[in-house]
Amino acid sequence: MLEQLEELKLNALKELGAITGIKELGLWRVCYLGKKSELTRILRGLAALPVEERKLSGAQANRVKADLEATLSQKEQALREAQLVVAAEKGRMDVTLPGRPFPVGHLHPITQTIYEVCDIFASLGFQVVEGPEVEWDYYNFEALNIPEEHPARDTMSTSWVDFKTGDGRRPMLLRTHTTSLTARVVESRQPPIRVVEPGKVYRYEASDATHTPMFHQIDGFAVDRGITMADLKGVLYEFARRFFGEERKVRFRCDYFPFVEPGVEMAIECLVCGGSGCRLCGNTGWIEILGAGMTHPKVLQRGGIDPEVYTSFAFGMGIDRLPMLRYGIDDIRLFYSNDTRFLSQF
Amino acid sequence: MKVSLNWLKEYVNVSLSPSDLAHRLTMAGSEVKGTQVIGDKWEGITVGQITAINPHPNADRLRLVTLDLGTEQPTVVCGAPNLRLGDRVAFASVGAQLIDGHSGQVFRLKSAKIRGVVSSGMACSERELGISDSHEGILILPAEAPVGIPLADYLGDVIFDLDVTPNRPDCLSVVGIAREVAALTGQRVHLSEASYEESAVPVDQQISIEIAAPELCPRYSASLITGVTVAESPGWLQQRLLKYGMRPINNIVDVTNYVMLEYGQPLHAFDYQQIKGKKIIVRRAAGGETITTLDGVERLLSEDMLVIADEEGAVAVAGVMGGACSEVTDETASILLEAANFSPASIHHTGNTLRLPSEARMRFERGIRPELALPALKRATQLIVELAGGKADKGLADIYPGRLDHKPILLSTDKLKKVLGVEFSLDQIVAALTALGFDCRTEASTLEVWVTAPYWRSDIHQDVDLIEEVARITGYDKIPATLLGQPLPRQNPEPILSLKQKVRHCLIGYGFQEVITYSLTSLEMLNRLLPESRPLEPPPLRMANPMTAEQEYLRPSLRANLLATLSSNRKHEAVGVRLFELGKVYLPQPNDLPEEPEILCGLLSGSRQERSWHGGDSAFDFYDAKGVIEGLLDKLGVEVNFEKGSDASLHPSKQVAITIAGNRLGTIGELHPKVVAAFDIADAVCLFEINLSQLLPFTAAHKMFQPVPRFPAVERDIALVVDDDVTHYRVQSIIRGFPLVAGVTIFDVYSGKQVPTGKKSLAYRITFQPLTHTLTDDEVDKIQQQILDKLSQELGATLRRQAP
Ligand SMILES: [Zn+2]
């Protein structure tokens, strides 16, 4: 019996050693360890043996079974590892082929810029508000200290809507600046106020590389007790620092806008020549970025805010110029001709 | 406005370099846009006098000219026709840098042999010197030009091109800029009152003045100069006008222009003999009245225009242009010289109506002060007497109904600090304002001052105007930069803004390109959206003054310009295009501003996949557009209904309306083939459009959290055979009505040989989701049977096959 077991073990191991596939392991297991295998038969037949022999043979048979099972398990693991090695080696392909395309969308560069600028001012406590593009003369001009025949009206050629009042006046227009919304905000809100007003504006102008009849602006407006021109300077410098970078020099000079006093123009050092003078900056070394100032007392008064109690600043800038400067775009019309070969670059 | 540095130096000492001066002026409000240096390249060019002119031995058209340069007397060959003995000219020696009169190229002068005669040097034209484009003859210098000095010392100059802001008409003058320079550099302006000899005849006896429209003419003053000789102006005067781009005419007109540049007050000279009745009447034009202006054009006037008239009719359009009948000519012997002040609005209106821009008009429009009239009038009278001879009558005629003196304004150090955020002492304030010519009375106070603006300033009305003066004279760079220290105001974000942002980001996630098209469009473009031509209803909002026909109407939808954008992009995009725009449309309202809802409109056209080696070349269709909207609305947490659509621009059977609670919010569909063709697009175009302003209220509700299921879901597939006209929506609605049904997905739609004619097969996967226990097969079978029974009863559906 013992020799029989030994022979069985040797045969089984020999056969197992020759196996190269995982599937064959299953057959081997059925053959040597299965319900109908010789070993099982021997184990079942133990009961019929005398006690001594049963003890001896039983122990031996169980040892053989354990050995076979252990070796099988080792063999199986070895084969699986070999299989993984083979799998990793198989399936060579040209990995330089492009991947399956996922469509990539883009926001319009103007939208991106508006969001970026608004985020900067939002972090300084300014809330974004929007307003009508078709506007009354009153909010676009009158309420901003620009009565009829004011020379400032000549600098903002206006597109008028074909709408006449009973007395023959034509009071409806396409807003020439987002400052018209400031005139509405001053009327509808109570201080403290901190808002930025992005949006489309319109001018009665022919298109060329620097003009389009429609473009974008953002105005800002703050009212509170104790707001000063130093605060205006600080807020605008902070904007310039974050939008144009730490190193960019900024200039703050006197300028005139009817709805502020004192008035300010902020310019940055030319991005092309760095201040030495070039075509972009008209040889001045500076690029005008925005107009600003302390809100004119008349504008506040007209909106029902007491200028003796509250002070206020306002600023306004063209949006389109910002990506033009940043990316070196030399023709504003590109933004509105919407060629995807242009737009998809941003 | 241009300003000559040499001229400026007649009124104020300038020690700064031209570029430093330009910087100071710019920072203080008058931006120097350009600086032109005249004469910086004139090395080797001197003032010479012609002492001899002899014929050239070998050429008829050339002459040998000898010049006195003080130290030497060279003889050169010259071809210019305009040479006379005794003339002073600009002589360039060999080595001088000049501009070629024909090519415009810069060159260095060399010694040359011309027709056998050696010529070392030349007399120059204006163009060769770079002064102007004139190259007809050589430049003849004024007789007072000192012989032998470098030309740059005599003619050299720096011309600043200034951008004067509209509030500062006083700066549209040399004297005005001199005052700015003086205040900025701590200098004084030297300006003495003009004086001249007067005759014994009082001017009032020679001319009477009446202002019939004082609301349009605050002041009218005049002088009378008799016995003048009208002639060419002297060289220095012509040179100055030329530097300012003005054409010299004669000594009278040139003086009026010169004094306008100098003082900023426009003047007008009449031929006194032509003034009928020796009477000037400043009145509104009569309806239908005409005048022939200096340019020879007959102009029709209206009652809102102001004219200067004599007893018989208009002799000038006030402040805009003189009349031909009273023009100063060579025969003129007596000059009536006008210095008046007119209402800016009236001048603006008249000038615009007659389309006559002018330097004078610009100054009146910006509101120069009436006080400027007399000093300028005296100065011009003095110059005319000096240059044209004659004698001025005694005194000046002066009618001044619109007198409005400056009132003192109280300015406190507190207020200044409140506005600027930085402290100034009263002494600093007074110093800055006094430098600008303001009258300051402190009356023993150290905290406040009463300030009166000088007569030439028209822009000072309240304390903030004074604060700006102090700030700009001391420099804006003295103001510190601080950040707002106040508590943050309460924020009330506008929900539409975050909705727009979410929508935009969702769509770019789907691979769409955002575009921004013009809000203005043409009727022609809008009509392309209609397969059958008919009037647009309601009519879109029209512009009163459209720049072009392409920009005549405010868009009532985003479609037209978006389709045009698609069309132009399809021409170069080989594969599919996905575009969207999110913007306002303008819907007319009776007697009010239009409604401006925010609209999202998207287009898909062409191939769904990018062309690649992975294959796949199917085209976008209706269901792509619908999928975008379904995905977007799911992200926004809004449930909508899709109903039969009736949009004329869309394919009649390939469209659906998006509704919520009976409100039509938008539409999805394939564009009508005629519309696609009208926009010159080759492939089908699918569109989605949704009114975000209307959608907004339905996005407000927050979704409640749904627990993740604890028991396994069971899926069953069924294939139904139904009549062709049974919609998926009806089947789905019935299935969804059963308990435990958590999802219904259609995965196959078939009609063809395998099903009877007039029928189709719809295959669904139904997901049953238990909440309290694990479902048994029997339970699922039971519900499924109930579902099939109901589908059979209501829709006549039969089971095609049941997947295991
Ligand atoms: Zn530059």
mmCIF file with all atom_site columns, C-alpha atoms and ligand atoms in Angstrom, chain A residues 270 273 277-278 281, ligand 1:
data_model
loop_
_atom_site.group_PDB
_atom_site.id
_atom_site.type_symbol
_atom_site.label_atom_id
_atom_site.label_alt_id
_atom_site.label_comp_id
_atom_site.label_asym_id
_atom_site.label_entity_id
_atom_site.label_seq_id
_atom_site.pdbx_PDB_ins_code
_atom_site.Cartn_x
_atom_site.Cartn_y
_atom_site.Cartn_z
_atom_site.occupancy
_atom_site.B_iso_or_equiv
_atom_site.pdbx_formal_charge
_atom_site.auth_seq_id
_atom_site.auth_comp_id
_atom_site.auth_asym_id
_atom_site.auth_atom_id
_atom_site.pdbx_PDB_model_num
ATOM   1 C  CA . CYS A 1 270 ? 3.795 99.133  -22.590 1.00 0.00 ? 270 CYS A CA 1
ATOM   2 C  CA . CYS A 1 273 ? 8.493 97.948  -25.569 1.00 0.00 ? 273 CYS A CA 1
ATOM   3 C  CA . GLY A 1 277 ? 8.276 103.622 -26.975 1.00 0.00 ? 277 GLY A CA 1
ATOM   4 C  CA . CYS A 1 278 ? 6.880 101.677 -29.899 1.00 0.00 ? 278 CYS A CA 1
ATOM   5 C  CA . CYS A 1 281 ? 1.909 102.688 -27.322 1.00 0.00 ? 281 CYS A CA 1
HETATM 6 ZN ZN . ZN  C 2 .   ? 5.395 100.460 -26.535 1.00 0.00 ? 1   ZN  C ZN 1
#
